[in-house]
């Protein structure tokens, strides 16, 4: 089945279906080939993977250009997959503005990360495996954005979860890594329940899973009321898990246990983007349900606040970035909550570049110092100039400094929030101050001041593959710095696409026009305010962490309860893992059920046998060997049987 | 047809018995031939029976006190088979235990003739005499070992048997007094004429009859002698008791109750009695069997439970017509299948116990390695007793349960199948002991060829009828059909 | 004829194995492999020769026992529901033979048992006479009992006995129901029964349904009739666990669809909600208990309880989609859990422990086995593109409309399964290396590779190309659900 | 006037008395005596029935009794032989001592 | 049946028989018990005479008193230690209870039943009985004869001592 929808301003995309499938299949082929054949040939595995993703990237670009040429129309190619009774499921691809943008973001960031990994992962015994997993990861993400129906989307959604599990737990011999991988998978899966429920709901009520049909149902009002709200919330639950929204954000910081390029990929282009993509994809549905929309907005806001505040107290560079990601994802959800569909996607787009840049930069730093602990760094500005400057630009972009990419997208979010919901605006604005504060705290601690020596290499650890000398840090090799530079370009310039609302028009063509709200016009007032807030944040950071005008320990003493709360991540991990998972669930409930199983259920079974043998043991004493007892038995039998008959059947 | 022809099979067997005694008196050194003389008599009986089947000339004789019909023929074959197998299996045993061989075989043959008379008896006097002809030799045989246990078993069996006989006789006397005749057909006529007014008498008489035959069938509450006698009696005798007198009791009860007391108002009562006794027998027999450590006692209790199973069929015959045939043929099928199976089990026990000198189940450990064929055959027989396919016992149980279902005795069938589960536990426990237990010594056991032959016949019967039950079922149905027609 | 050959081929191979001279006992595995491969090939030929949607095919029919109302046929046939299960059985038999290749202890008996087991399961899936079906159902007990109690570990005798008694207890009820049904319909022919409308029986049809269901539920197994499963699994040898989880449990689900639902559609409608409720309770209950297990095989066993709950949930919904999902879940679970047991078995061979606490870090010493475990684990979790996912989602999609709350309860099983599987993986294959296992081999022999890769390949095939099976299941189950819908 | 019931009553009482003796005597020979009394009461009952009925039925009762007497004799002979056998092996014929056979 | 003599005879015989049976029950000496038993047998024989069954009465005397009682005496002599002991076991209580219960049931049905009594024909000669035994009941008759033989053979075998047995097989183990 092929469906084409022309955009308001152009023709439908005419791109061949084969190209779209090829985008998914290239990395998949690489995965299969590496797994089956070249596991043990690391270099070839790396090249194969890069080649595959490179092809995907090129094809994605072609697709983007094609869709651009059609000003963002929609093309859907769908095929029957299997059928069971009335259930008919399809496999299909859908290309439109949103998909095209996502494709390019995913494939480009992935390509750069892959290239970078060649340096970062050099010498790791699992090098081949690493590239196999990465290929699978990218396949899953590309498939997710190309899927034309909810079911297929769910499949790739789950595959994203799988690959993230494999990659986060890549260094599986580290208990923390294995644990983090498990945590990521399970926590996101809790969210996936919502998505699954949404699928069940929509199929049961309306017998369709095709995205465009669901859009139509929502717009036509057929899909409405409780079903609509539940469906929207179900989808959102999935997104909460995958996009690390409060309260399921806990897995993301732990996901740092994976290799840094993996973190870059997860935080920038894949995994967490999936949730935002899902919400954007189904924006017409969310938007049709005010309740769902409100929930999305406020959960986003809560996530913004939680992420930003926790980022303030981290000492681990990657964890700062991780919480920053949470916070930024919150921004995207918040944007969706204030009707900012295009804005959210736009922020996703720009965020991909600068966040990937920051992560890769942190990886570069790690390569020099053998640590992510900022307290062991300092003064790297001079020894690692490329890393420093690219990291700084990324930080500025994240903080929303004009005219970097982050400025444009964040500004628009604040604008939408201001127009539609002042409360959300307040949260977003305060958080943008905190954002600048914690990012520059990281920059100052890492690159300024004096070098504190990094982490000494532990030669006993056979799994360590650190090659340099932490005492004498140096700049990373070109395979690592070139991707940094390329991403820097993106972090600087990606925002300019939004000038003149071009990006918006393009992306908005992906959903039915009826679903759109008119975006507010650019407001200088908002732009200036947000810039000032960001600058204030930077200034504060400078004052505290560079100049030491105010001691951070002093501040900590003043706001001790808050600091304790933050340092313990609002006790959420403790609540989930120790209190709930371990105490309530495993030691409490499960133990109870198990106890019931062994005593009541199995006990009853064994009890029946026991009663049988026991009664047999007791009764056999009746068989005394006394012949007259037996004779009495016979006589008594006559009497009893006769009496029974007369009682049962009276004369 | 001359009257000698009518009792030809029994006569052949009794002649053989006499011949055995005479042979022993005349040629004491040629004792080895005694069992073969006995077998010749049994063979003669079987052949004679076959000639009736070929002639198809079924009739009643002796003024209606005795009948030759398919029913009697069926049982005559069964008893001939039982006796033959018992005789073969005894050869080795008797030879070792003592020198009272001629008496042994003569008494077995006499008892067997008594059983055969029972199958055809249609008159209270004939039934009683035939019953005693089978019983008294069995009392003697139980005490044949003359050691402490054997004579104790004989004594117990006799005293209790006599008490049961007295009860039976009292019941018969009441029936006779009511009907003025000892012929079953007359009794039936009298009951249909004015029986309904005198139900209390008929019920009490029925109960007394059930007590008398229940003793032979070994059903609760008339069963308590069973384990003691089985344990104490010589094993081949126990085997004979466990199948012979039980089968005969069922044979006669079915004829007596259906031909004589088949009137609907009465059959409701005795069907209920049978159903209750069946349920209690199965349950108690099994529950007792679980903890037994002596395999003969275990088989004794199991035979009580099995009698309960037979009784489901009896309970089902109270309804005339097609259901009747189901129930009655179910009992017949069960009798035949059980005869082969239980004999097989006992013979295997003979073969094993004789060599290891113990009846303890624990001593059967590892028998699979010491006597693989014996162990395999015993396993098959036990599986058949448990009613697990592909054995004759399965079909018998299935058929009886089917009859029960058709007679609306679902509750009883459920109790029956649940009891099968319990029985599977202790039967399989023996199998487990033999196949999985660790033997204390690994020495192979020598099996006497005669035991092997007897066991082989029984086990092959169990398996063949397990796979192709149709001939047996057909025969049972044909035999049972004579009542439906009447 | 083809079907008869297929069903009895493994048993024939088993017979040949038993006839091998003891000097050539080690050749048993090759005979077994050959036999199972031929059976596999035959079943694949049938799979592709099968005409989709054309009802029962490859019919082998002969009258077996035909006496009065007791009419039993030898009747084998397959339809779209049973044929995939037949292929699954032959495939898993082959895999079981492969994983047993290194067995040293009494190989002849072992492989013979395995082959007989295969025949009995094939018989259950193909028998279309209710009694024949029951026979095959019971036949499976013996090889299983022996396999667990002789070649098992731990409390093997207890577990084997428990398995047998549970099954026999269940089939006791089943037998009553079969007899009641056959009596009221006048036939044991399942095809006829499945096409006729039965309105009365000697006991209420609701009871008949319930009794049948109890018999099958034990096998499935569902809470609270499941406690035999963990014991049986944990003490059984690897190949037996594979067969047990892979095909034996499926007999329960298959039978519920084939008999309970097809023959008694009205009762199925009445009780569907209960089936679904029990199913989802099983899903959750099984999952909760799984979390507490410290023995890998027990853990997988409890997870099976959880996964088989989905089968019941699907059946309880009675719609085509849901029941197709249930059938698919049976296939998927068969392959996935089979794979899990194979891998765990390989691991156990090397480490000689299944205690999770003692394992850890195995991914370093035995990367292939670890990969297999991770793969199987994720398949069990219901990862997309693997068979389990398709099955789960189809069940959910099909059942949601009818039993919303049951499904909502059950989907929590999705998260729970992720929880226990990943936690297990973390503790077994991940984490710091334990030098205790330094010397242990990885997966090395060709037969180990063959079984793991073969199973994994099928898991993927069923995950990405469901039409292969769905197109076959759909029409067959469509007939059933149409009957239920009236 | 003597009716059938009179004789039957005596028969029943004698039967039960015999039963009580059979069930309570310690000595096997005593038990046997009880059994003989039971059989006698049956005979009495049968003859009474025979006497109070007409025609051919009459003779059946007599025949029955004749057979019972015969069987009783045979039974007694065997019983006493067994008693002797038991006495030989156990030096007692007290039935409550006969309890070798039990689990 | 009428007539004072008959009535008196019936009650005398009843008392005699039942008291004698009671004497079997209560006498502690086995020999006394045998004597009571013989009295009871004779009492029953008297009933037979009363019921016009003279032949049966004669058989009763001959077989019960003449054969069975003698056999019992022989048995008592052959088992010397038991001579004086005819006490009861612990079962006596339950046994009496059972006896009473069963007597109640029997008496109830005896009096509850409408017996079809006819005029009664006192004349039944021994030859009539003999004819019946050799026509209608010839089969039981033959059976009885076999039975007696078998019992005899068996009884002899049982009382034969081991020594006697080995004597008549001089070379069994040789």
XYZ file of N, CA and C in Angstrom, chain B residues 121-210:
270
model
N -24.020 -72.258 38.298
C -25.056 -72.600 39.263
C -26.194 -71.592 39.234
N -27.428 -72.118 39.253
C -28.596 -71.233 39.226
C -29.561 -71.577 40.347
N -29.022 -72.167 41.363
C -29.863 -72.669 42.441
C -29.092 -72.476 43.730
N -29.787 -72.048 44.773
C -29.073 -71.684 45.993
C -28.265 -72.859 46.538
N -28.840 -74.035 46.486
C -28.142 -75.194 47.048
C -26.877 -75.468 46.247
N -27.041 -75.459 44.929
C -25.874 -75.717 44.082
C -24.811 -74.654 44.302
N -25.274 -73.408 44.386
C -24.317 -72.331 44.626
C -23.560 -72.584 45.918
N -24.310 -72.935 46.953
C -23.650 -73.133 48.245
C -22.643 -74.280 48.177
N -23.069 -75.364 47.583
C -22.160 -76.512 47.523
C -20.935 -76.194 46.694
N -21.164 -75.550 45.563
C -20.029 -75.209 44.700
C -19.084 -74.272 45.430
N -19.680 -73.338 46.147
C -18.854 -72.389 46.897
C -18.004 -73.126 47.920
N -18.621 -74.068 48.616
C -17.858 -74.789 49.628
C -16.812 -75.701 48.979
N -17.174 -76.228 47.816
C -16.204 -77.081 47.139
C -14.962 -76.279 46.760
N -15.155 -75.032 46.471
C -13.970 -74.231 46.172
C -13.322 -73.726 47.458
N -14.123 -73.499 48.488
C -13.573 -72.869 49.692
C -12.760 -73.838 50.547
N -13.351 -74.980 50.819
C -12.688 -75.864 51.788
C -11.292 -76.277 51.317
N -11.141 -76.652 50.048
C -9.768 -76.909 49.609
C -8.864 -75.686 49.766
N -9.437 -74.519 49.594
C -8.600 -73.326 49.740
C -8.171 -73.111 51.187
N -9.088 -73.413 52.124
C -8.670 -73.318 53.531
C -7.478 -74.233 53.758
N -7.616 -75.444 53.216
C -6.538 -76.414 53.437
C -5.262 -75.928 52.774
N -5.412 -75.426 51.540
C -4.231 -74.971 50.812
C -3.540 -73.822 51.545
N -4.359 -72.934 52.144
C -3.757 -71.813 52.864
C -2.884 -72.339 53.991
N -3.326 -73.443 54.588
C -2.533 -74.012 55.674
C -1.548 -75.056 55.192
N -1.441 -75.175 53.908
C -0.637 -76.254 53.336
C 0.818 -76.186 53.763
N 1.301 -74.992 53.982
C 2.710 -74.849 54.349
C 3.015 -75.479 55.705
N 1.999 -75.558 56.568
C 2.097 -76.166 57.890
C 3.091 -75.480 58.822
N 3.693 -74.423 58.391
C 4.542 -73.692 59.329
C 3.636 -72.730 60.115
N 4.273 -71.939 60.977
C 3.466 -71.066 61.834
C 2.554 -70.152 61.038
N 3.153 -69.514 60.062
C 2.377 -68.515 59.336
C 1.307 -69.159 58.483
N 1.682 -70.216 57.823
C 0.734 -70.828 56.914
C -0.453 -71.407 57.679
N -0.182 -72.106 58.776
C -1.316 -72.693 59.474
C -2.152 -71.612 60.137
N -1.492 -70.547 60.562
C -2.281 -69.436 61.096
C -3.199 -68.878 60.025
N -2.642 -68.725 58.825
C -3.450 -68.194 57.726
C -4.610 -69.132 57.444
N -4.314 -70.447 57.406
C -5.370 -71.399 57.121
C -6.464 -71.327 58.172
N -6.047 -71.259 59.432
C -7.001 -71.218 60.517
C -7.872 -69.982 60.435
N -7.238 -68.860 60.232
C -8.006 -67.616 60.150
C -8.972 -67.673 58.987
N -8.456 -68.123 57.872
C -9.284 -68.160 56.680
C -10.494 -69.047 56.923
N -10.231 -70.191 57.521
C -11.335 -71.120 57.727
C -12.374 -70.576 58.694
N -11.914 -70.066 59.836
C -12.880 -69.590 60.823
C -13.737 -68.473 60.244
N -13.075 -67.526 59.601
C -13.831 -66.407 59.050
C -14.706 -66.870 57.895
N -14.140 -67.793 57.091
C -14.923 -68.303 55.974
C -16.163 -69.011 56.465
N -16.027 -69.710 57.571
C -17.181 -70.436 58.090
C -18.226 -69.467 58.624
N -17.750 -68.423 59.296
C -18.705 -67.421 59.779
C -19.434 -66.785 58.602
N -18.644 -66.444 57.574
C -19.262 -65.833 56.400
C -20.237 -66.800 55.753
N -19.849 -68.076 55.706
C -20.749 -69.076 55.119
C -22.050 -69.152 55.903
N -21.918 -69.090 57.222
C -23.121 -69.166 58.052
C -24.039 -67.987 57.762
N -23.446 -66.811 57.643
C -24.266 -65.640 57.317
C -24.925 -65.826 55.963
N -24.129 -66.290 55.008
C -24.664 -66.518 53.675
C -25.823 -67.504 53.727
N -25.622 -68.576 54.482
C -26.666 -69.587 54.560
C -27.928 -69.022 55.181
N -27.752 -68.195 56.181
C -28.929 -67.621 56.821
C -29.699 -66.779 55.814
N -28.936 -66.029 55.043
C -29.572 -65.235 53.993
C -30.294 -66.117 52.995
N -29.629 -67.179 52.598
C -30.254 -68.081 51.640
C -31.515 -68.703 52.229
N -31.433 -69.059 53.511
C -32.585 -69.666 54.158
C -33.762 -68.699 54.137
N -33.484 -67.429 54.429
C -34.562 -66.448 54.407
C -35.162 -66.339 53.010
N -34.301 -66.329 52.013
C -34.790 -66.242 50.640
C -35.654 -67.444 50.306
N -35.139 -68.588 50.710
C -35.893 -69.811 50.440
C -37.237 -69.752 51.135
N -37.219 -69.287 52.348
C -38.463 -69.206 53.086
C -39.432 -68.255 52.435
N -38.906 -67.220 51.862
C -39.777 -66.247 51.224
C -40.346 -66.785 49.921
N -39.477 -67.405 49.126
C -39.897 -67.802 47.792
C -40.404 -69.224 47.749
N -40.063 -70.011 48.731
C -40.470 -71.398 48.715
C -39.711 -72.221 47.710
N -38.611 -71.706 47.244
C -37.835 -72.459 46.278
C -36.399 -71.974 46.345
N -35.510 -72.836 45.884
C -34.111 -72.423 45.857
C -33.660 -72.063 44.442
N -34.529 -72.202 43.473
C -34.150 -71.854 42.106
C -34.208 -70.346 41.905
N -33.190 -69.805 41.266
C -33.155 -68.363 41.089
C -34.369 -67.863 40.322
N -34.771 -68.626 39.329
C -35.905 -68.167 38.521
C -37.168 -68.121 39.371
N -37.351 -69.097 40.240
C -38.523 -69.083 41.108
C -38.462 -67.922 42.076
N -37.276 -67.716 42.602
C -37.117 -66.603 43.547
C -37.491 -65.298 42.867
N -36.997 -65.147 41.633
C -37.287 -63.935 40.887
C -38.803 -63.778 40.711
N -39.438 -64.880 40.365
C -40.881 -64.816 40.149
C -41.597 -64.433 41.438
N -41.169 -65.049 42.545
C -41.817 -64.759 43.818
C -41.636 -63.298 44.188
N -40.463 -62.774 43.919
C -40.216 -61.381 44.288
C -41.090 -60.462 43.460
N -41.184 -60.734 42.164
C -41.992 -59.821 41.364
C -43.464 -59.955 41.751
N -43.822 -61.097 42.314
C -45.227 -61.276 42.688
C -45.570 -60.516 43.971
N -44.854 -60.805 45.019
C -45.203 -60.114 46.264
C -43.965 -59.670 47.046
N -42.957 -59.318 46.305
C -41.730 -58.903 46.969
C -41.802 -57.480 47.506
N -42.551 -56.633 46.805
C -42.543 -55.220 47.166
C -43.041 -54.994 48.584
N -43.936 -55.874 49.051
C -44.464 -55.706 50.401
C -43.475 -56.162 51.466
N -42.523 -56.916 51.031
C -41.619 -57.522 52.008
C -40.184 -57.080 51.795
N -40.045 -55.812 51.505
C -38.725 -55.337 51.140
C -37.727 -55.543 52.274
N -38.179 -55.370 53.504
C -37.220 -55.454 54.607
C -36.546 -56.816 54.617
N -37.326 -57.847 54.395
C -36.742 -59.182 54.401
C -35.752 -59.323 53.247
N -36.202 -58.882 52.105
C -35.340 -59.054 50.938
C -34.039 -58.272 51.093
N -34.146 -57.096 51.682
C -32.925 -56.312 51.872
C -31.984 -57.037 52.823
N -32.529 -57.519 53.918
C -31.656 -58.197 54.877
C -31.057 -59.451 54.253
N -31.891 -60.185 53.489
C -31.347 -61.362 52.823
C -30.254 -60.960 51.850
N -30.492 -59.890 51.091
C -29.474 -59.426 50.144
C -28.188 -59.083 50.870
N -28.358 -58.380 51.992
C -27.162 -57.970 52.719
C -26.390 -59.193 53.207
N -27.132 -60.189 53.668
C -26.457 -61.400 54.137
C -25.741 -62.096 52.979
N -26.387 -62.128 51.827
C -25.736 -62.725 50.662
C -24.492 -61.934 50.288
N -24.641 -60.618 50.315
C -23.495 -59.781 49.959
C -22.356 -60.025 50.944
